[in-house]
Short mmCIF file of C-alpha atoms in Angstrom, two decimals:
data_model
loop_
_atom_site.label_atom_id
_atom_site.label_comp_id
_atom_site.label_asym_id
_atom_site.label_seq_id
_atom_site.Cartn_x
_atom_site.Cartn_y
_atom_site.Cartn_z
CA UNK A 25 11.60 -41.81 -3.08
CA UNK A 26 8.22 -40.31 -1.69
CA UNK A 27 10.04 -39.06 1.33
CA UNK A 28 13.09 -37.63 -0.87
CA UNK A 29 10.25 -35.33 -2.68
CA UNK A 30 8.35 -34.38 -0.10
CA UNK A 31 11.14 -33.15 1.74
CA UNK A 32 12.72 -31.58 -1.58
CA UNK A 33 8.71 -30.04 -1.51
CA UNK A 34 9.04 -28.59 1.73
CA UNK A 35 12.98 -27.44 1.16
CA UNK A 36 11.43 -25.42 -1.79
CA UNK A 37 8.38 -23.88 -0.06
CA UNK A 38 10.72 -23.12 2.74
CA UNK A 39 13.08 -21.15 0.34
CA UNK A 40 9.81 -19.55 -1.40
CA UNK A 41 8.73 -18.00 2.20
CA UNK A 42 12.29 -16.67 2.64
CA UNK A 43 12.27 -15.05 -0.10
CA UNK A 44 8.67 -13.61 0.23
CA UNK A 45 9.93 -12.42 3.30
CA UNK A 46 12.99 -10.92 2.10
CA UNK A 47 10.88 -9.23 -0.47
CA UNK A 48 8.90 -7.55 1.95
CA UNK A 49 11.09 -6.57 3.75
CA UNK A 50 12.59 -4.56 0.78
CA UNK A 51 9.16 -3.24 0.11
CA UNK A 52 8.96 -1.75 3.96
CA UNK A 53 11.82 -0.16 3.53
CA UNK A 54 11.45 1.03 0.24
CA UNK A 55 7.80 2.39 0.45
CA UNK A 56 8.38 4.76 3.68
CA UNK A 57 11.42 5.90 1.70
CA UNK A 58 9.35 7.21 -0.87
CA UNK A 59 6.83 8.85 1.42
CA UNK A 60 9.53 10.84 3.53
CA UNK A 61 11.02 12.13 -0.29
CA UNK A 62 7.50 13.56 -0.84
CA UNK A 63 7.24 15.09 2.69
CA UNK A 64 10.68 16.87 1.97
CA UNK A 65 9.84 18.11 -1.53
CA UNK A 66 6.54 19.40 -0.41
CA UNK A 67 8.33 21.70 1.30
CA UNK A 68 8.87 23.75 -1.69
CA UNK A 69 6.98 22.16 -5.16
CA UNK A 70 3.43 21.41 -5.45
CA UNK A 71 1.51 18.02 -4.64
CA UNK A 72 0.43 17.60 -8.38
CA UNK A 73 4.50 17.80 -9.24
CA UNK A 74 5.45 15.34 -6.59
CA UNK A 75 2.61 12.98 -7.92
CA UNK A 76 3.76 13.20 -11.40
CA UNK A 77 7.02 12.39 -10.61
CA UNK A 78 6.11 9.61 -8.34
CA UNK A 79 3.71 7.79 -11.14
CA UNK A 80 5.70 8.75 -14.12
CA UNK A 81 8.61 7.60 -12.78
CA UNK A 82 6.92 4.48 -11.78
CA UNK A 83 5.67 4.27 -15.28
CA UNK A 84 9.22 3.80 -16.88
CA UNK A 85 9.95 1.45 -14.90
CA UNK A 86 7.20 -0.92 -15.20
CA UNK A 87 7.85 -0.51 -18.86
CA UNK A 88 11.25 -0.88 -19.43
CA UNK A 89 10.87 -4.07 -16.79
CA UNK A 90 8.32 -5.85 -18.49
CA UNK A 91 7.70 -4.21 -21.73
CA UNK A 92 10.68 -6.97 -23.10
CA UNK A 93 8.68 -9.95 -22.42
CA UNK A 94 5.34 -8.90 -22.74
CA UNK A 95 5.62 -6.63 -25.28
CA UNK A 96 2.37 -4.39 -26.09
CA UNK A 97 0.47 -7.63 -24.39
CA UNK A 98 1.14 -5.96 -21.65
CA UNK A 99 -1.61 -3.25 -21.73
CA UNK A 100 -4.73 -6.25 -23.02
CA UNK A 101 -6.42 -6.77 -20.16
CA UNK A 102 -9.69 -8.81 -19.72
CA UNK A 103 -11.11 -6.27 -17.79
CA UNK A 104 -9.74 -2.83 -18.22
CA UNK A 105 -13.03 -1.19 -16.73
CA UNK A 106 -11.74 -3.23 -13.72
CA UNK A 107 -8.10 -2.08 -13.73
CA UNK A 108 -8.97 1.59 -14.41
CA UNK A 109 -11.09 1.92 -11.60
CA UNK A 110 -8.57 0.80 -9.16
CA UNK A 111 -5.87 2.95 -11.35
CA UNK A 112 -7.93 6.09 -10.22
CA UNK A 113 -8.39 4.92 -6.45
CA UNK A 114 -4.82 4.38 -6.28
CA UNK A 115 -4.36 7.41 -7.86
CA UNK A 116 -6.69 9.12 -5.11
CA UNK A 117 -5.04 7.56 -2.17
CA UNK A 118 -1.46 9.02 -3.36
CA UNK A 119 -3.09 12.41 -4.01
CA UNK A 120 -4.82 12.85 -0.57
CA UNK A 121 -1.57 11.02 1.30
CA UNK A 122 1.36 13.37 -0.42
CA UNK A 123 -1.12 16.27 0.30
CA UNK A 124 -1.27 15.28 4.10
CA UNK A 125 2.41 14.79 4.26
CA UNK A 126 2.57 18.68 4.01
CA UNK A 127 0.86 19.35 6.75
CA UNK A 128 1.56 15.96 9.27
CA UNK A 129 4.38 13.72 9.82
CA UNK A 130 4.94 10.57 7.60
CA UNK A 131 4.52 8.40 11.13
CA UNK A 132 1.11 9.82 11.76
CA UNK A 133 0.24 9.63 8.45
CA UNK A 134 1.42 5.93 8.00
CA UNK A 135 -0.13 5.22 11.34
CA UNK A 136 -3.47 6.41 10.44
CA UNK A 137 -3.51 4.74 7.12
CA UNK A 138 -2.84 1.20 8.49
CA UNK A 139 -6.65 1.67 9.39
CA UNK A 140 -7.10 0.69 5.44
CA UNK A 141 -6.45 -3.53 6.30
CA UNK A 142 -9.59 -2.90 9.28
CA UNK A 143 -12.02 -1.20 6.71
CA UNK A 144 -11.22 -4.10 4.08
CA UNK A 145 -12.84 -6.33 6.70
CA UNK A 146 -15.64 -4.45 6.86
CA UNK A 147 -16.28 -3.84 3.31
CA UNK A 148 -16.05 -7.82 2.84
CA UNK A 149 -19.44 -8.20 4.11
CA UNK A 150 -21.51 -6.30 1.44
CA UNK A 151 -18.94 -6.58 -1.38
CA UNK A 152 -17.43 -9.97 -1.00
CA UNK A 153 -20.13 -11.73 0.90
CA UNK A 154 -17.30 -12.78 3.57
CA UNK A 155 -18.89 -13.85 7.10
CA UNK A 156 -17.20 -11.19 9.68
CA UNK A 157 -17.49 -12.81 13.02
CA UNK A 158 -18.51 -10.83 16.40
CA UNK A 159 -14.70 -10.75 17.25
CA UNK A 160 -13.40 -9.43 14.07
CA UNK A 161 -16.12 -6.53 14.14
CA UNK A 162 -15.03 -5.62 17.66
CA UNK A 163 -11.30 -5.33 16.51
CA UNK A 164 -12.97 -2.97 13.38
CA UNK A 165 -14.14 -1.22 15.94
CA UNK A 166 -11.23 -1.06 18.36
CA UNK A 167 -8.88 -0.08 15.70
CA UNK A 168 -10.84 2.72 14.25
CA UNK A 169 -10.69 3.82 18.13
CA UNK A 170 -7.03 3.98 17.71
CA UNK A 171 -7.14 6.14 14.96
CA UNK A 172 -9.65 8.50 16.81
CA UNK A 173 -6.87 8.83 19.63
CA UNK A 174 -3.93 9.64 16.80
CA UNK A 175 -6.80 12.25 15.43
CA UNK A 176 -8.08 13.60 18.40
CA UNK A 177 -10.82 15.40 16.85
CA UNK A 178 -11.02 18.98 18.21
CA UNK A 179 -8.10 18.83 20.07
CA UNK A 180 -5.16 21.09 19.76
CA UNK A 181 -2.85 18.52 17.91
CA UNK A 182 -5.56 17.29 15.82
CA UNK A 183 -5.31 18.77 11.99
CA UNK A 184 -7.73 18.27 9.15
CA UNK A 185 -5.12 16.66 7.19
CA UNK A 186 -5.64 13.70 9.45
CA UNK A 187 -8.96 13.30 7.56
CA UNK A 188 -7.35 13.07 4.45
CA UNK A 189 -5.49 10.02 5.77
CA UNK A 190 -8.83 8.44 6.67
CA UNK A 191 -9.95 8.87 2.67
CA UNK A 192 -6.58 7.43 1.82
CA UNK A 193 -7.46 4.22 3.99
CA UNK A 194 -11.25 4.07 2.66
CA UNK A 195 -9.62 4.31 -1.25
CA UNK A 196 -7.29 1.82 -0.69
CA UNK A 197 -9.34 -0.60 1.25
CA UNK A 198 -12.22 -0.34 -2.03
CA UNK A 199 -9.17 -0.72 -4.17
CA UNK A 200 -8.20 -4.19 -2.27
CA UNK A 201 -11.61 -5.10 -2.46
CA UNK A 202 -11.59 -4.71 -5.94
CA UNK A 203 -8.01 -6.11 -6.09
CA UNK A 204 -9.53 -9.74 -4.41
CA UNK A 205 -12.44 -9.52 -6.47
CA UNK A 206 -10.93 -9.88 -10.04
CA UNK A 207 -6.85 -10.96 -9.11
CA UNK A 208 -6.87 -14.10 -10.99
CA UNK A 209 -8.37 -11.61 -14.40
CA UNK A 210 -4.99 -10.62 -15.40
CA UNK A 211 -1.20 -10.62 -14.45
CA UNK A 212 0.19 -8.54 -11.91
CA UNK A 213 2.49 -6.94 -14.23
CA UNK A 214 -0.65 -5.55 -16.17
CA UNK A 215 -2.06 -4.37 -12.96
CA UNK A 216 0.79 -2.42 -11.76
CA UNK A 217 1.48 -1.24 -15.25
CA UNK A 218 -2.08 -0.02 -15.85
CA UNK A 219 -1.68 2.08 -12.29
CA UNK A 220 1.27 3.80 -13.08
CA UNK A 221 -0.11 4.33 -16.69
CA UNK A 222 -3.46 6.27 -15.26
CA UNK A 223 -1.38 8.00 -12.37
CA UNK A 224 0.73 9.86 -15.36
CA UNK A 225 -1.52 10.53 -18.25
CA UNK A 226 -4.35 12.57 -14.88
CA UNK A 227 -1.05 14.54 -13.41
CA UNK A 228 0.62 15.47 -16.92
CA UNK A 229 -2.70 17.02 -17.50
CA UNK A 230 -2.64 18.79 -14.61
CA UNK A 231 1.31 19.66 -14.34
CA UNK A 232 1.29 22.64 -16.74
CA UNK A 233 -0.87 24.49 -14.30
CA UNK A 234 0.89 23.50 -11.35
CA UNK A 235 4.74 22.94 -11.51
CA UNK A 236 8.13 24.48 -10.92
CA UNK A 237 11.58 24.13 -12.49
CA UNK A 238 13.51 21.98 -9.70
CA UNK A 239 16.27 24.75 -7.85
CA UNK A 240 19.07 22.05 -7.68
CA UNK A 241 20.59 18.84 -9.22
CA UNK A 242 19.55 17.50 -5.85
CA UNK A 243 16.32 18.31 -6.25
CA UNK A 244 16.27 16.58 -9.78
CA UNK A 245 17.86 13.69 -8.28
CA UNK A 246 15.15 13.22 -5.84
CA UNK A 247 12.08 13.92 -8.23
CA UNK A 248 14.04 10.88 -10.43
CA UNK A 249 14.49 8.63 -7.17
CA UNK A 250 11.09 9.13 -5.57
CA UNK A 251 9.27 7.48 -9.26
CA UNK A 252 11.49 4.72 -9.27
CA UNK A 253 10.80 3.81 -5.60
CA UNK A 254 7.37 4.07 -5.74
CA UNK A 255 7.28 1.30 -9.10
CA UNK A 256 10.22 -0.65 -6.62
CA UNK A 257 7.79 -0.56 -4.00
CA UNK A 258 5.26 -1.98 -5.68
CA UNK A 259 6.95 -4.44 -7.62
CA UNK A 260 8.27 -5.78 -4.43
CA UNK A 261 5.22 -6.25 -2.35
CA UNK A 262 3.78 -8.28 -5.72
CA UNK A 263 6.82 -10.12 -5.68
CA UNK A 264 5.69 -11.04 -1.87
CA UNK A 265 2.83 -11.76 -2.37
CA UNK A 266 3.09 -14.08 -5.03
CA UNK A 267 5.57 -16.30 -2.86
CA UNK A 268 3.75 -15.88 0.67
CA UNK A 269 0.79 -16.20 2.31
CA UNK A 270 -0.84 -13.01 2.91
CA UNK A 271 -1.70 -14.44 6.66
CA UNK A 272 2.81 -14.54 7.00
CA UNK A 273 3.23 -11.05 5.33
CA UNK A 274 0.90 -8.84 6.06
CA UNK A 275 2.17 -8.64 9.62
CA UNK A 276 5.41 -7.43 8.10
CA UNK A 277 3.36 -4.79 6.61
CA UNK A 278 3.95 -2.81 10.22
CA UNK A 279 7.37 -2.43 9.96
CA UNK A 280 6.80 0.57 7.41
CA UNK A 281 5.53 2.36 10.77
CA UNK A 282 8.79 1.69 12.26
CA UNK A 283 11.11 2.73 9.36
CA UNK A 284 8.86 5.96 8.70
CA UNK A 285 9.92 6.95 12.36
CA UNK A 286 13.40 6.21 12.16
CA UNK A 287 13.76 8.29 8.53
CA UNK A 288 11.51 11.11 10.29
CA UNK A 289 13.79 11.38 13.12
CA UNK A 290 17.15 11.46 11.33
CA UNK A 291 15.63 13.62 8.49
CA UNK A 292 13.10 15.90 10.57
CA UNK A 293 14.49 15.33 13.49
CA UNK A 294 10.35 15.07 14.92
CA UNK A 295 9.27 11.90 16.95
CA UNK A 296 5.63 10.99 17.56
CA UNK A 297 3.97 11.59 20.93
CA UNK A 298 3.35 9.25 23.48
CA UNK A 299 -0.83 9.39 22.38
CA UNK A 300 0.29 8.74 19.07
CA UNK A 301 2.17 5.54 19.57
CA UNK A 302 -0.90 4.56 21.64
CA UNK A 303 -3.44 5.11 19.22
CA UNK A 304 -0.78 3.42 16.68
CA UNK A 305 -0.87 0.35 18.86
CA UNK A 306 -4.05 -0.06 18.53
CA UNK A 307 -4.51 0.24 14.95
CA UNK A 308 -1.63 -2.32 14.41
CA UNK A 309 -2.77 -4.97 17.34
CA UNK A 310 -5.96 -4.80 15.67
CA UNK A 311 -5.03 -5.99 12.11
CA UNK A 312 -2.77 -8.61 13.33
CA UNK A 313 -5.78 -9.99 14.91
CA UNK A 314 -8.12 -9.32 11.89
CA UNK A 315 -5.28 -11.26 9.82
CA UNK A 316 -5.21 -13.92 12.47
CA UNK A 317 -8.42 -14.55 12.11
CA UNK A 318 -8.87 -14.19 8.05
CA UNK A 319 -5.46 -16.73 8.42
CA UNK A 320 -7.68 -18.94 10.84
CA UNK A 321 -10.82 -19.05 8.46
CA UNK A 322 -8.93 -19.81 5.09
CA UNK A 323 -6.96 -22.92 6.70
CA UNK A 324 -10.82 -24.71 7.83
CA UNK A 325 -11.81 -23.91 4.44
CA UNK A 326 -8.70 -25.02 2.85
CA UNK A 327 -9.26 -28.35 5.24
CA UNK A 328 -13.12 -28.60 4.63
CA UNK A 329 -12.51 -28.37 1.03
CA UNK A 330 -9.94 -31.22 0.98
CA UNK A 331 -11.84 -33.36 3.00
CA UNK A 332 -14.65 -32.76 0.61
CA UNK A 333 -12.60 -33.69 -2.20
CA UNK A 334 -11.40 -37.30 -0.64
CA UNK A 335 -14.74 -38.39 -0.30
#
């Protein structure tokens, strides 16, 4: 009978990290998706537009999702200091990363910003009170060398919009911090409600100064589709996240680098340079060992911790 449950047990956790990977995988392809619709729109309506449609958009639909179950529940949070904070630096990172997109390809852009897992490590130390070994600091240090190569800094293909990138990664990487500091404070569904909320109410104040009527039904279309793939997006990487390990799908996390390129090409019809994919390499082979390594430390704590509590 023991045996019958544990391997029922281990059917069932197998099935959980399928579908957490199947989740993510949806979220990878999803997310890029949403960042080449904003490069193409930027082409011809304003940043503050293409963030309005992006947040409101993923307002409805974190609403008409949950809003059923939860009903106004969903908004009572036991720290909403907490969750409006990170609502703004969320709300930062997608203002300074659709503004880049205008001026740099969503490859380069994603590339740069994968630099955001690499400053998390780093701002463990004074925020979290995580010990960051030698070895994890020197692959900090390597991958913010990688994004120096993508930036170049004074050289011909280097643009300032690069830098905006960079703020993009800092934002997001205080917003995870935050994010690990209070997770278990609330549901997830109040969390990603409470970002789309914040992202809407700051750009419909702003969108009477800064709009225009959309030329085409296309256009329309697209405004509609890039808000509900940014709430997808989201909803899919919590979905993830709540099934896997962040140690198994973080590493998945990359493949948005690969899909960005692909969309790029057949949309753009632009490829990054050779420097580029070096500098991206980097980046990338340096989180996979930072997660290694976080995966590494959690399993002797989980082990310590158990062996504590058989004594």
């Amino acid at each position: 009978m023991a045996t019958d449950a544990g391997a029922t047990a281990s059917k069932s956790l197998t099935n959980s990290y399928g579908m957490a990977v199947l989740f993510m995988l949806g979220a990878i392809t999803v997310l890029p998706c949403m960042n080449v619709l904003a490069r193409y729109l930027s082409a011809e309506y304003s940043t503050t537009q293409i963030v309005w449609a992006r947040y409101t958009g993923h307002l409805l639909f974190a609403l008409v999702l949950f809003m059923p179950k939860h009903g106004i529940g969903l908004l009572r949070a036991q720290k909403p200091g907490v969750h409006i904070i990170r609502s703004v630096l969320m709300f930062c990172c997608t203002c300074m990363f659709f503004l880049a997109l205008r001026y740099i390809d969503v490859p380069i852009a994603s590339a740069i910003n994968f630099t955001s897992p690499i400053i998390v490590t780093a701002l463990a130390v004074p925020f979290l009170g995580e010990k960051v070994g030698v070895r994890r600091w020197v692959a900090v240090l390597i991958g913010f060398c990688g994004a120096l190569i993508i930036i170049r800094p004074g050289g011909a293909e280097s643009h300032w919009a690069m830098f905006l990138v960079i703020g993009t990664a800092f934002f997001y990487a205080v917003y995870q911090v935050l994010t690990r500091k209070y997770a278990s404070s609330d549901s997830a569904e109040t969390s990603i409600t409470y970002i789309a909320l914040i992202g809407a109410l700051m750009t419909t104040v702003a969108l009477p100064f800064d709009y225009r009527l959309p030329t085409s039904a296309l256009d329309y279309g697209l405004f509609i589709l890039i808000g509900f793939l940014g709430g997808l997006g989201h909803f899919l990487v919590i979905k993830a996240f709540r099934l896997g390990e962040a140690s198994l799908l973080s590493p998945l996390n990359y493949g948005q680098l690969l899909m960005a390129t692909l969309l790029t090409f057949l949309i753009f019809g632009t490829l990054p340079d050779a420097v580029t994919w070096l500098g991206a390499g980097i980046i990338v082979g340096s989180g996979l060992y930072i997660t290694y390594r976080e995966a590494q430390r959690a399993r002797s704590n989980r082990i310590a911790a158990e062996a504590v509590a058989e004594r």
